[in-house]
Amino acid sequence: MLRLADPGATSLLLDASAQADTLEIWLSLAAAHLQAGNRPAARAALARLLAQHVLPADTRIVARLATRACQDSDIHSWCGVARSPDGASLHWIAGCDGATASLDGKMLRGPKLPERDGTLSVQHDGSALLGSPISLAHLRRVEGFVQSSDDGGLEGWAWLPADAETHPWLSVTAPNTKIMLRVQASDGTITAPRPLTRPRRFTIAATELAALPGLLRVFGEDGRPLAGSPLDPAELTRAAALAAPAALKGAAAAAVACADRPVAVVIPAYRDHDKTMACLNSVFAAEPSPHIIVIDDASPEPDLAAALQALAAAGRITLIRHSRNQGFPASANAGLRAALALKPPHDALLLNSDTLVPTQRGASWLTRLRAAVHGAPDIGTATPLSNDATILSYPHRDSANQVPNQREVSRIDAVAARANAGRVADIPTAVGFCMYVRHECAIDTGLFHPSLFAQGYGEENDFCIRARHLGWRHVAVPGVFVGHSSGASFGAMRSPLIARNLAVLERLHPGYHALIAEYQGAIPAHDALAPARRRMDMLRWTAGKRKAAVLLVTHASGGGVERVVRKRVAEIIAADMRPVVLRPVLDPQSEGGSVPGLCRVDDSADGMGFPNLVFDLRSERPALARLLRADRPVVLEVHHRLGHHTAITDLAALLAVPTEFHLHDYACFCPRITLLNPERRYCGEPTEIARCEACVADAGSRIEEKIGIGALRARSALAFAGAQRVVVPSADMATRIRRHFPMVRAQIAPHEADPARLPPPPLASQTMRVCVIGAIGVEKGFDILLACAHDAAARALPLEFVLVGHSTDDQRLFATGRVVVTGRYQEADGPALVRAQAAHLAFLPSLWPETWGFTLGLAWRAGLRAAVFDVGAMAARVRATGHGMVLPLGLPAAGINQALLNSRNGIPAEVKNVMF
């Protein structure tokens, strides 16, 4: 794109720079800015490159770009850091003579940099050069990961993010020994933990570790431990041998309720001053104020360390300070030991420093958690709901929730307390962001295993499984809600740590994955907390009533139907009414299928507001009707029944409202929906039911319901007869519906206005470029597009295609050498994206009788005339406007390509015969 001077290159590179900090991205971004004539932006990109990356051996391209960027500015030249020719050391360089360098204010006498951190400043005549100052600590930072290998050794990867071509050296040490083992990560690159990174693998055999027994620390030349360190390769084998399930025993059987037992809140702290202080302030504000133990795990942030020291001096917290970072499990253990040693005996609550606890009046969050744990003698831990707590997340269990502020945390907690007061639900393990631990359970089970779980992830799961073997239960407390910002501590190391520690858990506790999978495998509407979540959603729903409501029944498959429903939602809200959208619940175990009988209720276009308002239409229609009746519905609009139970339309009678059918395809009379036969062509709509039954038997049904074609059409006819109206988007569809249902006089309501005139077309390239738009599957003409691309390649035609969107098999299209695929796009970005392709014409190869065709309108808004097949509403719209040409349905690929090429000389309204 840079070579083509494409203005889109800059925005793409800016997006990439937000995802990864690499020399290549900043170099390309600087070039793009210079190409656009934006020298200040180019200098900013180069400053980032020079200050945060070791320069390549050949600095000429950097020098050329920096020289151009510094023109017409007060900056004399540039500077940077490079490797010595032997790669052993770093040295500073400058793009001008007479430059001087200092490290932490002390002048340097030569180019070689000492082997220590510091801030490098390079100047000329008292002015800083572009790139100065430079942090040597950043240039030397090692990023890596280590785990135990199957043979008792170590394996992992490491790299220098600021110096990706250099193979980093690592050191391995153990307590109570001066022996240090050195290893270089140089065994070739591995699958990167994130895009645009280049880690190298290293392995250390068990025999090489014989002189280093016990807990091993693996660190880079920057002195920082790798993620996964410290660890003891032999500990996993020992622990696994001791972790076999024992007979139920321990304190669980003898424990008694202690509703007024004091509790100590344990908060390990490492990074992020603002989040940690917000967490502590929320705990201070809650009543009654508990004993608070904070562990400063050698925080690298001086302001955080000072703030914690001040709180300790004021007597507000008990502070435990580590001289060296030990990781979350070790820090948690230090706090838990201190809590369990308090007199009288205290329970402990382990709380992440990135949480916010509720502070509203009434029974405090801590009191409610304590009541849950002491509600039965065998409950060992209790965990509240949160916005980010895996199986305990609310409102969405399986997708991201917005991080709430303090006020929102208290508001959601009030809803939880009202909806679920006194309730608990058994769960396989607690979730460690906020885990209340009964004193007896902690004493009985023992603490976490830092030597197995290093920085963290999974240590609380191991604790809980061990506790289960001793007879302790773990419960969720849906009457409490705690906010959580989630795993920011480990950044890119989060995923490797999780993968490693999950493997450790399975080895320690065979069957662990199956236990969790059984719980997580249940769809949210069926898991143990579904009733609690639904009660909370119902309370929130009833707080949002409007003067009236419109019910919209639709599927959950996106596409044009979803676009129409979103528009209707906006119209209903604008009329100060409540849109109530009824969708089926998708089954995660079935590709595109729905869970039988379930219906989800929401009042937003994206369906994200009330994910737990799920009702089983087979048994809960009265309950659903009661919920909807309170919103005073005035009409039930049926946009699509795909995935719904047949009882969905019974709601109209239960609510005494009229029904309207808004048709978007032909599911009302054809289970194939799009009228394509087994040969993947338009069937011609035969009137004989036997032929249609044979077609469906051969090609399959697209609707989930098992119903014969005769019964389907009879049911549709009955529903249409009782409807207030039937609405279709085009005259073409109205004609087809009337053919199968003669009594129906459908009202035509176009989805959008077709333009009388088109905007100027984009400036096209020399080669004939044809733009295909949308999600191209079989119905949308995938086979046709593939055949056209193969024909263009075989005959060396001056013709290429660009698919703005995606297809069912992008790789097959790429392989032709004649198709470029841009990928999925947002609706609002469509016109600009189509224009950016500099195409001559749009080709929309849909094979079925489209009822409207939003991609046609998109092509026209982008200034492109369109070629379509002679079937359905798109052909009628092209004829009516003259904005394109109509191709015979069934025209072979060679004929299509010739018609597309001929269009450069003028676009005919109708293509009858094409010579080729």
Tab-separated table of C-alpha atoms in Angstrom, residues 264-269 291-296 318-322 326-342 346-351 447-448:
chain	number	residue	atom	x	y	z
A	264	ALA	CA	-9.124	-10.236	57.550
A	265	VAL	CA	-8.993	-8.944	53.978
A	266	VAL	CA	-5.742	-9.918	52.227
A	267	ILE	CA	-4.731	-7.757	49.233
A	268	PRO	CA	-1.519	-8.565	47.293
A	269	ALA	CA	-0.311	-5.426	45.487
A	291	HIS	CA	-8.624	-5.944	59.374
A	292	ILE	CA	-6.737	-5.282	56.114
A	293	ILE	CA	-3.423	-6.943	55.269
A	294	VAL	CA	-1.607	-5.645	52.169
A	295	ILE	CA	1.425	-7.357	50.656
A	296	ASP	CA	3.740	-5.053	48.677
A	318	THR	CA	-0.996	-4.122	58.115
A	319	LEU	CA	1.759	-3.991	55.496
A	320	ILE	CA	4.009	-6.906	54.530
A	321	ARG	CA	6.789	-5.843	52.164
A	322	HIS	CA	8.827	-8.201	49.953
A	326	GLN	CA	7.711	-13.294	44.435
A	327	GLY	CA	4.474	-13.486	42.443
A	328	PHE	CA	0.820	-13.577	43.425
A	329	PRO	CA	0.648	-17.060	45.066
A	330	ALA	CA	3.601	-16.357	47.366
A	331	SER	CA	2.231	-12.911	48.233
A	332	ALA	CA	-1.200	-14.351	48.941
A	333	ASN	CA	0.359	-16.983	51.196
A	334	ALA	CA	2.193	-14.314	53.185
A	335	GLY	CA	-1.066	-12.466	53.761
A	336	LEU	CA	-3.066	-15.603	54.517
A	337	ARG	CA	-0.515	-16.760	57.111
A	338	ALA	CA	-0.768	-13.399	58.822
A	339	ALA	CA	-4.583	-13.526	58.739
A	340	LEU	CA	-4.817	-17.065	60.063
A	341	ALA	CA	-2.438	-16.227	62.910
A	342	LEU	CA	-4.697	-13.469	64.252
A	346	HIS	CA	-10.152	-14.975	61.709
A	347	ASP	CA	-11.536	-16.042	58.378
A	348	ALA	CA	-9.638	-14.640	55.388
A	349	LEU	CA	-10.840	-12.934	52.240
A	350	LEU	CA	-8.333	-12.877	49.382
A	351	LEU	CA	-8.995	-9.791	47.243
A	447	LEU	CA	-2.024	-22.701	51.356
A	448	PHE	CA	-1.133	-22.127	47.713
